[in-house]
């Protein structure tokens, strides 16, 4: 999860737990580890997906790490898995100590995260696996509307330097990991999430990408910002008979470390 001076709401994040969890399942399907001893989930959030790692590899020591005390507090309600508060930028495991290293929807919050890849690969055991997934939808209205509003006064004065996510195309990650000697599988998928309820796209983004922006605004401005954000999102994502469709592009990368 993210790495900035804002806090996270596990319950809001879990509003669309099934939709958010599907990319994790699709990522994990391409990790061909048989019986790893050590599995680490970097940016584990509330831990609901970390349980899938423990279920797949019941003999492994599974550790979930996240920089958010709120998320780790929620994760520790789950039995049988270790969870710790840790910032992945400062995480320093022993070289070759992790058999499977997974990071789901986390690296996009770390500026310059390509520079972290050599250290992450170094942490993986020979023949082990590094697998991560990041959103690739930052040119979609769910994000561009936030950017446009944040640049306007009176909001702009409060939002300079606020955390915003970012990622690269699959080929960039493929080249980076291949250059480190990994065998790489990289791809992208656009999911069409059918959302229901009042202002569903706002509910989605306010739990993730837009949350730092909303938290940075003073109370007397946040309500106006949210109202206009909801209005523009409703126009960009009109309600259909079956719900509101949110296209969501995701970038997947699975690398096997050299033997």
XYZ file of C-alpha atoms in Angstrom:
259
model
C 0.000 0.000 0.000
C 0.959 3.668 -0.344
C 3.877 5.476 1.237
C 2.929 9.033 2.200
C 1.634 11.084 5.104
C -1.959 10.046 4.664
C -3.942 7.253 6.257
C -5.945 4.413 4.780
C -9.402 3.079 5.536
C -9.433 -0.727 5.269
C -13.222 -0.897 5.245
C -13.527 1.612 2.385
C -10.788 -0.225 0.497
C -12.646 -3.525 0.901
C -15.901 -2.129 -0.539
C -15.057 -3.756 -3.885
C -12.913 -6.555 -2.498
C -13.873 -9.081 -5.195
C -13.066 -6.706 -8.042
C -9.798 -5.605 -6.454
C -8.855 -9.209 -5.709
C -9.271 -10.654 -9.183
C -5.978 -9.255 -10.569
C -4.158 -10.796 -7.609
C -5.583 -14.214 -8.484
C -4.664 -13.762 -12.149
C -1.132 -12.726 -11.191
C -0.677 -15.664 -8.852
C -1.784 -18.112 -11.525
C 1.425 -17.410 -13.459
C 3.748 -18.059 -10.497
C 4.888 -21.667 -10.912
C 6.491 -22.221 -7.512
C 5.794 -25.689 -6.123
C 6.772 -25.707 -2.457
C 8.351 -22.395 -1.426
C 9.630 -22.034 2.121
C 9.296 -18.256 2.383
C 6.572 -16.121 0.782
C 6.327 -12.337 1.246
C 3.423 -10.077 0.311
C 4.777 -6.533 -0.090
C 1.975 -4.023 0.376
C -0.454 -6.566 1.774
C -3.140 -4.030 2.700
C -5.850 -5.525 4.934
C -4.471 -9.028 4.397
C -7.483 -10.575 2.685
C -5.411 -11.520 -0.359
C -2.410 -12.649 1.669
C -4.608 -15.493 2.892
C -4.629 -16.818 -0.689
C -0.853 -17.192 -0.510
C -1.128 -19.189 2.689
C -3.851 -21.358 1.165
C -1.839 -22.114 -1.956
C 1.396 -22.856 -0.086
C 0.315 -24.121 3.352
C 3.855 -25.260 4.198
C 5.383 -21.829 3.637
C 6.220 -19.105 6.118
C 3.994 -16.304 4.808
C 4.687 -12.697 5.813
C 2.573 -9.662 4.932
C 4.177 -6.205 4.994
C 2.513 -2.823 4.630
C 3.444 0.748 5.517
C -0.055 1.531 6.799
C -0.657 0.782 10.502
C -4.399 0.910 9.779
C -4.116 -1.808 7.142
C -1.865 -3.991 9.291
C -4.251 -3.568 12.210
C -7.040 -4.950 10.043
C -4.808 -7.733 8.686
C -3.889 -8.920 12.178
C -7.510 -9.890 12.725
C -6.724 -12.830 10.422
C -5.311 -15.965 12.013
C -2.246 -17.919 11.020
C -0.259 -15.281 9.085
C 2.401 -12.861 10.289
C 1.886 -9.187 9.444
C 4.272 -6.309 10.066
C 4.352 -2.573 9.435
C 7.185 -1.889 7.003
C 8.013 0.503 4.170
C 9.146 -1.450 1.123
C 11.607 1.318 0.257
C 13.485 0.509 3.466
C 12.893 -3.234 3.563
C 16.243 -5.044 3.556
C 15.872 -8.852 3.626
C 18.903 -11.088 3.374
C 19.874 -11.698 -0.258
C 18.220 -14.792 -1.672
C 16.013 -15.277 1.383
C 12.568 -15.148 -0.280
C 11.229 -17.884 -2.543
C 8.139 -15.986 -3.717
C 7.893 -12.199 -3.492
C 4.506 -10.738 -4.429
C 3.464 -7.090 -4.619
C -0.096 -6.283 -5.626
C -1.187 -2.726 -6.498
C 1.564 -1.138 -4.413
C 4.557 -0.109 -6.526
C 2.513 2.561 -8.319
C 2.672 4.595 -5.098
C 6.482 4.629 -5.036
C 8.022 7.283 -7.312
C 10.946 5.834 -9.231
C 10.000 2.285 -8.306
C 11.982 0.886 -11.236
C 15.047 1.681 -9.151
C 13.811 -0.738 -6.476
C 13.675 -3.738 -8.805
C 17.364 -4.724 -8.511
C 17.047 -4.926 -4.724
C 13.789 -6.871 -4.931
C 15.315 -9.356 -7.349
C 18.339 -9.668 -5.070
C 16.002 -10.683 -2.235
C 14.646 -13.596 -4.282
C 16.291 -17.008 -4.019
C 17.893 -18.494 -7.156
C 15.065 -19.851 -9.270
C 12.535 -18.020 -7.082
C 9.770 -15.696 -8.177
C 9.012 -11.972 -8.157
C 5.447 -11.118 -9.194
C 3.757 -7.729 -9.147
C 0.708 -5.978 -10.521
C 0.109 -2.243 -10.892
C -2.791 -0.226 -12.294
C -2.281 1.161 -15.779
C -5.408 3.288 -16.044
C -4.048 6.722 -15.194
C -5.219 8.229 -18.483
C -8.824 7.295 -17.709
C -11.428 9.827 -16.470
C -11.327 8.362 -12.957
C -7.840 9.868 -12.679
C -7.779 12.724 -15.181
C -10.834 14.372 -13.603
C -9.097 14.341 -10.227
C -6.006 15.893 -11.827
C -8.036 18.620 -13.528
C -9.909 19.530 -10.353
C -6.758 19.445 -8.228
C -5.129 22.012 -10.527
C -7.951 24.519 -9.990
C -8.202 27.074 -7.212
C -9.051 27.066 -4.401
C -7.977 23.405 -4.326
C -4.540 23.723 -5.940
C -3.102 25.660 -3.020
C -3.658 22.632 -0.775
C -2.710 19.855 -3.183
C 0.818 20.699 -4.278
C 2.918 17.583 -3.836
C 0.029 15.327 -2.871
C 0.721 11.642 -3.534
C -0.547 10.367 -6.885
C 0.061 6.906 -8.336
C 1.928 6.135 -11.552
C 3.207 3.114 -13.489
C 4.877 1.997 -16.721
C 3.868 -0.122 -19.696
C 4.557 -3.871 -19.514
C 7.524 -3.660 -21.905
C 9.344 -1.288 -19.553
C 9.115 -3.744 -16.677
C 10.024 -6.660 -18.946
C 13.197 -4.911 -20.086
C 14.122 -3.975 -16.525
C 13.780 -7.491 -15.117
C 15.279 -9.192 -18.167
C 18.266 -6.911 -17.743
C 18.635 -8.342 -14.233
C 18.789 -11.872 -15.601
C 15.190 -12.896 -14.937
C 12.959 -14.918 -17.222
C 9.988 -12.559 -17.581
C 6.301 -12.869 -18.387
C 4.624 -9.438 -18.714
C 1.136 -8.611 -19.941
C -1.839 -6.324 -19.473
C -5.559 -6.859 -18.997
C -8.452 -4.416 -19.016
C -11.225 -5.505 -16.666
C -14.762 -4.219 -17.080
C -16.005 -3.898 -13.528
C -19.774 -3.545 -13.212
C -20.370 -1.406 -10.126
C -23.616 -0.636 -8.345
C -24.741 1.706 -5.597
C -24.635 5.497 -5.282
C -21.621 7.166 -6.921
C -19.802 3.824 -7.332
C -16.762 5.127 -9.244
C -16.213 7.800 -6.612
C -16.524 5.136 -3.913
C -13.851 3.135 -5.738
C -11.336 5.946 -6.252
C -11.889 7.528 -2.841
C -10.604 4.313 -1.276
C -7.419 4.280 -3.344
C -6.054 6.713 -5.939
C -7.967 9.815 -4.853
C -7.742 9.286 -1.105
C -4.527 11.309 -0.539
C -6.071 14.205 -2.476
C -9.276 14.134 -0.453
C -7.419 13.915 2.845
C -5.186 16.844 1.949
C -8.128 19.214 1.516
C -9.501 21.171 4.488
C -13.011 20.231 5.547
C -14.583 23.394 4.155
C -13.264 22.625 0.643
C -13.471 18.841 0.596
C -17.260 18.736 0.323
C -17.295 20.997 -2.756
C -14.437 19.064 -4.354
C -16.211 15.747 -3.763
C -19.521 17.042 -5.122
C -17.927 18.246 -8.366
C -15.807 15.104 -8.650
C -18.924 12.941 -8.291
C -20.786 15.014 -10.868
C -18.031 14.688 -13.467
C -17.528 10.995 -12.768
C -21.247 10.339 -13.201
C -21.089 12.004 -16.616
C -17.978 10.053 -17.636
C -19.334 6.731 -16.357
C -23.090 6.807 -16.975
C -25.322 4.312 -15.264
C -26.625 1.539 -17.487
C -29.428 -0.917 -16.943
C -26.977 -3.396 -15.428
C -24.875 -0.876 -13.471
C -21.916 1.442 -13.999
C -19.062 0.010 -16.050
C -15.552 0.925 -14.910
C -12.850 -0.142 -17.397
C -9.665 -0.832 -15.448
C -6.337 -1.593 -17.153
C -3.826 -3.550 -15.087
C -0.155 -4.326 -15.733
C 1.201 -7.743 -14.690
C 4.809 -8.860 -14.379
C 6.160 -12.230 -13.270
C 9.895 -12.825 -13.189
C 11.841 -15.950 -12.271
C 15.243 -15.179 -10.801
C 18.287 -16.792 -12.432
C 19.504 -20.059 -10.937
